């Protein structure tokens, strides 16, 4: 990179050296859609779970805690259920990367499915922490009807498997569960990355956070976030663009000549 700024990143993205762009997303890309992130002081979900009487905030997403007390998760799931939120300009920016044949893979930790709703091609998305799209019994793994689970969550009623009476939950990955096979299958592709763009994540949860270390040493890494995260900034071609991600991707989009396209495509998500 010529410099450690958005214009230099855009210049590199328009060169022949940059063909495969990988993106890593976290909860920060959806906060402007009205979905809280987890760890931001004051506004993050983990700071606002007092009403659920949890022993500690992360328990709401722990499989062993859920087995004994599923109600806190069901209560939270009602607030987080997809369908009522609109993708943000940042989600649309990822779609533009695909439209411009630059996007190889978008790894996301988010379960809100806003990448799909922004029309990022499905085969380019890896939902590393699963999503609300499917649901299973946690004991016998029998699938459960989505409409029924949704109705149960709306009423804060715990759903049970028709066969073994085990607890049912959406296929979002809890602490203590494995990440989807697709995640593990896709990780090696990072060795071919020409650019990594990390947006809206505190990079505190592994194995996802460790992905930043899988790209080649000379691959530029860009962090777009409200705060510094992980070790991005340590390598020669690391770029840290601090601020609200929607503002920063608009700046980057403008440097790429995509400003109008970004607004036009985002308007379609309304
Ligand atoms: P965090 O809440 O840990 O981090 C969100 C990051 O986004 C923070 O660094 C914020 O400063 C930043 N941020 C918030 N709003 C922003 C904005 N508008 N523009 C730019 N940055 C913004 O969320 P994640 O890193 O996604 O896992 O959390 C990772 C995992 O922890 C989640 O997937 C979830 C959680 O426990 C499971 O539940 C398994």
Short mmCIF file of N, CA, C and O and ligand atoms in Angstrom, two decimals, residues 26-28 31 37-40 46 61 109 129 173 175 200-203 205 225-227 243-245, ligand 1:
data_model
loop_
_atom_site.label_atom_id
_atom_site.label_comp_id
_atom_site.label_asym_id
_atom_site.label_seq_id
_atom_site.Cartn_x
_atom_site.Cartn_y
_atom_site.Cartn_z
N UNK A 26 -18.73 -8.46 12.20
CA UNK A 26 -19.23 -8.69 13.55
C UNK A 26 -20.43 -7.79 13.81
O UNK A 26 -20.90 -7.08 12.91
N UNK A 27 -20.89 -7.82 15.03
CA UNK A 27 -22.15 -7.17 15.39
C UNK A 27 -22.17 -5.67 15.09
O UNK A 27 -23.24 -5.09 14.88
N UNK A 28 -20.99 -5.03 15.04
CA UNK A 28 -20.93 -3.59 14.78
C UNK A 28 -21.50 -3.20 13.43
O UNK A 28 -21.93 -2.06 13.25
N UNK A 31 -25.38 -2.50 14.08
CA UNK A 31 -25.92 -1.61 15.14
C UNK A 31 -26.76 -0.48 14.54
O UNK A 31 -27.76 -0.09 15.12
N UNK A 37 -24.90 -4.47 19.66
CA UNK A 37 -23.79 -5.43 19.63
C UNK A 37 -23.69 -6.08 21.01
O UNK A 37 -24.62 -5.95 21.84
N UNK A 38 -22.62 -6.78 21.29
CA UNK A 38 -22.54 -7.53 22.55
C UNK A 38 -21.78 -6.78 23.63
O UNK A 38 -22.21 -6.71 24.77
N UNK A 39 -20.63 -6.20 23.25
CA UNK A 39 -19.69 -5.74 24.28
C UNK A 39 -19.53 -4.24 24.41
O UNK A 39 -18.78 -3.79 25.27
N UNK A 40 -20.20 -3.44 23.58
CA UNK A 40 -20.06 -1.98 23.74
C UNK A 40 -20.61 -1.58 25.11
O UNK A 40 -21.73 -1.95 25.46
N UNK A 46 -24.63 -7.61 26.37
CA UNK A 46 -24.14 -8.21 27.60
C UNK A 46 -24.25 -7.26 28.80
O UNK A 46 -24.19 -7.68 29.93
N UNK A 61 -25.79 -17.65 25.95
CA UNK A 61 -25.41 -18.39 24.74
C UNK A 61 -24.56 -19.62 25.06
O UNK A 61 -23.76 -20.05 24.24
N UNK A 109 -20.00 -13.29 11.83
CA UNK A 109 -20.36 -13.86 13.13
C UNK A 109 -21.83 -13.60 13.42
O UNK A 109 -22.37 -14.08 14.40
N UNK A 129 -21.30 -18.37 12.97
CA UNK A 129 -22.02 -18.69 14.22
C UNK A 129 -23.45 -19.13 13.94
O UNK A 129 -24.33 -19.01 14.79
N UNK A 173 -24.79 -20.91 16.78
CA UNK A 173 -23.74 -21.64 17.50
C UNK A 173 -23.59 -21.05 18.90
O UNK A 173 -23.36 -19.86 19.06
N UNK A 175 -21.68 -21.09 22.76
CA UNK A 175 -20.38 -21.45 23.36
C UNK A 175 -20.51 -22.91 23.79
O UNK A 175 -21.53 -23.29 24.39
N UNK A 200 -16.53 -4.11 12.26
CA UNK A 200 -17.52 -4.16 13.34
C UNK A 200 -17.40 -5.34 14.27
O UNK A 200 -18.41 -5.89 14.69
N UNK A 201 -16.18 -5.70 14.63
CA UNK A 201 -16.02 -6.79 15.59
C UNK A 201 -14.91 -6.47 16.59
O UNK A 201 -13.90 -5.86 16.21
N UNK A 202 -15.11 -6.91 17.83
CA UNK A 202 -14.07 -6.69 18.84
C UNK A 202 -12.97 -7.75 18.73
O UNK A 202 -11.97 -7.66 19.45
N UNK A 203 -13.14 -8.73 17.87
CA UNK A 203 -12.17 -9.84 17.69
C UNK A 203 -11.82 -10.47 19.04
O UNK A 203 -10.66 -10.74 19.33
N UNK A 205 -13.68 -13.27 20.20
CA UNK A 205 -14.18 -14.65 20.28
C UNK A 205 -13.47 -15.54 19.25
O UNK A 205 -13.53 -15.27 18.04
N UNK A 225 -13.69 -0.05 12.34
CA UNK A 225 -14.34 -0.30 13.64
C UNK A 225 -14.31 0.97 14.48
O UNK A 225 -13.55 1.90 14.20
N UNK A 226 -15.15 0.99 15.51
CA UNK A 226 -15.15 2.14 16.43
C UNK A 226 -13.88 2.16 17.28
O UNK A 226 -13.50 3.21 17.79
N UNK A 227 -13.27 1.01 17.46
CA UNK A 227 -12.09 0.91 18.34
C UNK A 227 -11.10 -0.06 17.72
O UNK A 227 -11.46 -0.85 16.84
N UNK A 243 -14.03 4.60 13.25
CA UNK A 243 -15.24 5.41 13.06
C UNK A 243 -16.43 4.51 12.88
O UNK A 243 -16.33 3.29 13.03
N UNK A 244 -17.59 5.13 12.59
CA UNK A 244 -18.78 4.32 12.32
C UNK A 244 -18.60 3.66 10.96
O UNK A 244 -18.25 4.33 9.97
N UNK A 245 -18.87 2.37 10.91
CA UNK A 245 -18.55 1.64 9.68
C UNK A 245 -19.32 2.16 8.47
O UNK A 245 -18.77 2.19 7.36
P1 LIG B 1 -18.80 -7.21 19.97
O1 LIG B 1 -19.95 -6.54 20.65
O2 LIG B 1 -17.85 -7.95 20.83
O3 LIG B 1 -17.96 -6.12 19.16
C1 LIG B 1 -18.58 -5.21 18.30
C2 LIG B 1 -17.54 -4.21 17.83
O4 LIG B 1 -18.14 -3.35 16.87
C3 LIG B 1 -16.99 -3.34 18.94
O5 LIG B 1 -15.57 -3.25 18.80
C4 LIG B 1 -17.66 -1.98 18.70
O6 LIG B 1 -16.84 -0.88 19.07
C5 LIG B 1 -17.85 -2.01 17.21
N1 LIG B 1 -18.97 -1.21 16.72
C6 LIG B 1 -20.22 -1.07 17.23
N2 LIG B 1 -20.98 -0.29 16.45
C7 LIG B 1 -20.19 0.09 15.40
C8 LIG B 1 -20.38 0.90 14.25
N3 LIG B 1 -21.54 1.49 13.97
N4 LIG B 1 -19.33 1.06 13.40
C9 LIG B 1 -18.13 0.47 13.65
N5 LIG B 1 -17.90 -0.30 14.72
C10 LIG B 1 -18.91 -0.50 15.57
O7 LIG B 1 -19.43 -8.13 18.82
P2 LIG B 1 -18.71 -9.30 18.00
O8 LIG B 1 -17.27 -9.03 17.85
O9 LIG B 1 -19.52 -9.51 16.79
O10 LIG B 1 -21.10 -15.04 19.67
O11 LIG B 1 -18.93 -10.51 19.00
C11 LIG B 1 -18.46 -11.78 18.67
C12 LIG B 1 -19.32 -12.86 19.23
O12 LIG B 1 -19.50 -12.68 20.64
C13 LIG B 1 -20.73 -12.90 18.71
O13 LIG B 1 -20.86 -13.54 17.45
C14 LIG B 1 -21.47 -13.66 19.78
C15 LIG B 1 -20.86 -13.02 20.99
O14 LIG B 1 -20.82 -13.81 22.12
C16 LIG B 1 -21.93 -16.01 20.10
O15 LIG B 1 -22.96 -15.75 20.64
C17 LIG B 1 -21.46 -17.39 19.88
#
